[in-house]
N, CA, C and O of each residue as an XYZ file, in Angstrom:
296
protein
N     -15.957     12.581     13.300
C     -15.515     11.276     13.054
C     -15.549     10.230     13.871
O     -14.931     10.369     14.927
N     -16.177      9.071     13.657
C     -16.359      7.889     14.550
C     -15.123      7.055     14.006
O     -14.794      7.063     12.820
N     -14.345      6.191     15.197
C     -13.919      5.523     14.702
C     -14.611      4.291     15.124
O     -15.339      4.198     16.113
N     -14.221      3.028     13.998
C     -15.151      1.809     14.287
C     -14.032      0.481     14.242
O     -12.925      0.509     13.706
N     -14.604     -0.583     14.904
C     -13.654     -1.647     14.741
C     -14.492     -2.740     13.863
O     -15.647     -2.345     13.706
N     -14.311     -3.640     13.423
C     -15.006     -4.638     12.257
C     -15.258     -5.780     12.607
O     -15.715     -6.119     13.698
N     -14.893     -6.667     11.430
C     -15.440     -8.147     11.669
C     -14.593     -9.223     12.837
O     -13.395     -9.302     13.112
N     -15.702     -9.924     13.320
C     -15.094    -10.979     14.268
C     -16.221    -12.099     13.896
O     -17.444    -12.105     13.752
N     -15.244    -12.967     13.824
C     -16.125    -14.654     13.635
C     -15.654    -15.566     14.995
O     -14.676    -15.395     15.723
N     -16.709    -16.587     15.058
C     -16.594    -17.488     16.214
C     -17.049    -18.839     15.757
O     -18.206    -18.872     15.339
N     -16.314    -20.062     15.750
C     -16.797    -21.297     14.951
C     -16.381    -21.995     16.541
O     -15.405    -21.747     17.250
N     -17.578    -22.992     16.780
C     -17.440    -24.025     17.884
C     -17.924    -25.490     17.295
O     -18.897    -25.779     16.600
N     -16.802    -26.349     17.879
C     -17.423    -27.765     17.366
C     -18.079    -28.592     18.560
O     -17.684    -28.688     19.722
N     -18.825    -28.975     18.149
C     -20.071    -29.609     19.474
C     -19.271    -31.044     19.841
O     -19.085    -31.462     20.984
N     -18.906    -31.600     18.776
C     -18.214    -33.067     19.032
C     -16.879    -33.301     19.313
O     -16.455    -34.443     19.484
N     -15.876    -31.883     19.403
C     -14.518    -31.828     20.120
C     -14.457    -30.797     21.204
O     -13.483    -30.648     21.943
N     -15.746    -29.975     21.259
C     -15.554    -28.980     22.729
C     -14.348    -28.275     22.386
O     -13.412    -28.180     23.180
N     -14.337    -27.762     21.195
C     -13.054    -26.892     20.851
C     -13.675    -25.403     20.020
O     -14.406    -25.374     19.030
N     -13.151    -24.325     20.736
C     -13.846    -23.174     19.643
C     -12.503    -22.326     19.422
O     -11.483    -22.327     20.111
N     -12.825    -21.542     18.166
C     -12.057    -20.380     17.536
C     -12.778    -19.211     17.489
O     -13.957    -19.127     17.146
N     -11.895    -18.099     17.917
C     -12.299    -16.879     17.451
C     -11.218    -15.915     16.636
O     -10.088    -15.673     17.061
N     -11.696    -15.472     15.548
C     -10.833    -14.687     14.577
C     -11.197    -13.260     14.172
O     -12.416    -13.089     14.156
N     -10.540    -12.293     13.873
C     -10.684    -10.885     13.674
C      -9.932    -10.431     12.526
O      -9.068    -11.139     12.010
N     -10.259     -9.158     12.063
C      -9.432     -8.760     10.642
C      -8.385     -8.064     11.463
O      -7.219     -8.178     11.083
N      -8.616     -7.439     12.418
C      -7.441     -6.647     13.014
C      -7.395     -5.369     12.534
O      -6.303     -4.803     12.585
N      -8.550     -4.650     11.974
C      -8.580     -3.439     11.317
C      -9.661     -2.469     11.922
O     -10.810     -2.905     12.000
N      -9.403     -1.231     12.343
C     -10.047     -0.092     12.919
C     -10.052      0.862     11.658
O      -9.088      1.246     10.996
N     -11.198      1.101     11.527
C     -11.402      2.152     10.345
C     -12.261      3.340     10.766
O     -13.124      3.244     11.639
N     -11.968      4.539     10.061
C     -12.588      5.655     10.356
C     -13.355      5.999      8.744
O     -12.733      6.197      7.700
N     -14.698      5.998      8.898
C     -15.519      6.101      7.809
C     -14.846      4.924      6.773
O     -14.780      3.735      7.087
N     -14.431      5.398      5.670
C     -13.829      4.282      4.643
C     -12.389      3.759      4.606
O     -11.992      2.984      3.735
N     -11.462      4.337      5.831
C     -10.229      4.333      5.439
C      -9.821      3.314      6.628
O     -10.571      3.339      7.604
N      -8.868      2.536      6.660
C      -8.052      1.659      7.676
C      -7.298      2.458      8.410
O      -6.381      2.806      7.666
N      -7.138      3.034      9.633
C      -6.580      3.748     10.332
C      -5.612      2.895     11.267
O      -4.660      3.425     11.840
N      -5.898      1.618     11.379
C      -4.881      0.569     12.187
C      -5.034     -0.643     11.827
O      -6.156     -1.087     12.073
N      -4.362     -1.301     11.363
C      -4.253     -2.771     10.735
C      -3.893     -3.732     11.895
O      -3.898     -4.953     11.734
N      -3.585     -3.146     13.057
C      -3.320     -4.262     14.266
C      -3.572     -4.275     15.251
O      -2.778     -4.429     16.179
N      -5.125     -4.067     15.364
C      -6.043     -3.780     16.374
C      -6.221     -5.180     17.225
O      -6.384     -6.189     16.539
N      -6.205     -5.329     18.624
C      -6.469     -6.514     18.991
C      -8.068     -6.745     19.675
O      -8.333     -6.524     20.857
N      -8.985     -7.208     18.707
C     -10.327     -7.400     18.737
C     -10.721     -8.750     19.822
O     -11.689     -8.906     20.567
N      -9.438     -9.683     19.526
C      -9.780    -11.031     20.142
C      -8.912    -10.991     21.605
O      -7.743    -10.628     21.478
N      -9.285    -11.268     22.738
C      -8.533    -11.364     23.819
C      -8.890    -12.672     24.814
O      -9.921    -13.308     25.034
N      -7.252    -12.757     25.392
C      -7.855    -13.880     26.419
C      -8.086    -12.933     27.864
O      -7.400    -11.944     28.119
N      -9.001    -13.363     28.589
C      -9.500    -12.806     29.748
C      -9.638    -13.604     30.858
O      -9.648    -14.835     30.840
N      -9.767    -12.749     32.032
C     -10.040    -13.790     33.285
C      -8.962    -14.777     33.489
O      -9.272    -15.968     33.509
N      -7.631    -14.391     33.656
C      -6.787    -15.218     33.962
C      -6.306    -16.660     32.640
O      -5.870    -17.808     32.725
N      -6.623    -15.927     31.770
C      -6.503    -16.315     30.153
C      -7.253    -17.656     30.096
O      -6.798    -18.609     29.464
N      -8.324    -17.703     30.718
C      -9.479    -18.974     30.793
C     -10.501    -18.779     29.898
O     -11.249    -19.717     29.622
N     -10.682    -17.365     29.255
C     -11.776    -17.117     28.454
C     -11.100    -16.250     27.222
O     -10.219    -15.414     27.422
N     -11.704    -16.603     25.753
C     -11.386    -16.045     24.854
C     -12.543    -15.247     24.507
O     -13.573    -15.886     24.294
N     -12.601    -13.837     24.394
C     -13.531    -13.078     24.120
C     -13.216    -11.846     22.850
O     -12.281    -11.046     22.876
N     -14.011    -11.931     22.037
C     -14.022    -10.688     20.845
C     -15.188    -10.086     20.445
O     -16.212    -10.705     20.157
N     -15.032     -8.643     20.415
C     -15.830     -7.737     20.297
C     -15.766     -6.927     18.962
O     -14.658     -6.574     18.558
N     -17.000     -6.584     18.186
C     -16.979     -5.783     17.095
C     -17.567     -4.757     17.151
O     -18.596     -4.825     17.824
N     -17.276     -3.511     16.584
C     -18.187     -2.194     16.811
C     -17.227     -1.122     16.941
O     -16.124     -1.027     16.403
N     -17.747     -0.412     17.651
C     -17.015      0.628     18.081
C     -15.654      0.432     18.926
O     -15.585     -0.295     19.917
N     -14.781      1.041     18.497
C     -13.218      0.594     19.227
C     -13.338      1.014     20.657
O     -12.996      0.167     21.482
N     -13.795      2.255     21.135
C     -13.882      2.561     22.519
C     -14.898      1.788     23.452
O     -14.696      1.489     24.628
N     -16.022      1.524     22.709
C     -16.902      0.592     23.565
C     -16.458     -0.815     23.623
O     -16.865     -1.462     24.588
N     -15.507     -1.549     22.549
C     -15.128     -2.789     22.897
C     -14.083     -2.768     23.946
O     -14.102     -3.705     24.743
N     -13.254     -1.934     24.068
C     -12.399     -1.779     25.122
C     -13.236     -2.014     26.605
O     -12.849     -2.850     27.422
N     -14.301     -1.250     26.801
C     -15.138     -1.088     27.972
C     -15.748     -2.174     28.106
O     -15.780     -2.587     29.265
N     -16.273     -2.826     27.302
C     -17.102     -4.119     27.363
C     -16.226     -5.463     27.845
O     -16.680     -6.407     28.491
N     -14.771     -5.294     27.338
C     -13.911     -6.416     27.658
C     -13.895     -6.206     29.183
O     -14.261     -7.151     29.881
N     -13.495     -5.027     29.783
C     -13.204     -4.588     31.071
C     -14.751     -5.191     31.784
O     -14.691     -6.087     32.625
N     -15.799     -4.738     31.453
C     -17.216     -4.984     32.215
C     -17.215     -6.537     32.220
O     -17.281     -7.109     33.308
N     -17.147     -7.214     31.131
C     -17.293     -8.531     31.013
C     -16.398     -9.450     32.091
O     -16.802    -10.319     32.864
N     -15.013     -8.942     31.866
C     -13.909     -9.617     32.961
C     -14.458     -9.501     34.369
O     -14.363    -10.362     35.243
N     -15.067     -8.272     34.472
C     -15.503     -8.177     35.918
C     -16.679     -9.191     36.293
O     -16.589    -10.030     37.190
N     -17.648     -9.020     35.585
C     -18.820    -10.014     35.573
C     -18.422    -11.301     36.069
O     -18.916    -11.888     37.032
N     -17.213    -11.804     35.112
C     -16.922    -13.182     35.211
C     -16.171    -13.283     36.744
O     -16.443    -14.310     37.366
N     -15.407    -12.476     37.296
C     -14.741    -12.553     38.555
C     -15.950    -12.404     39.631
O     -15.899    -13.140     40.616
N     -17.071    -11.465     39.497
C     -18.032    -11.380     40.469
C     -18.888    -12.613     40.545
O     -19.247    -12.978     41.664
N     -19.286    -13.352     39.402
C     -19.858    -14.852     39.601
C     -19.139    -15.834     39.266
O     -19.557    -16.983     39.410
């Protein structure tokens, strides 16, 4: 059985230089919702960067950590 994260959407306004990211907050296993309060959108890098990942839940946690590491490196 595989755990999956699902939908992320992002919108950015060119004129106002603002952005928003939203997610459905659900983790699923096959066709069942197993957790409805999953945090797929997070503030990272001292809360300066808003990031969201969809896909396999374990992979997204690793990607958050690696992305923040690269932000600190550069």
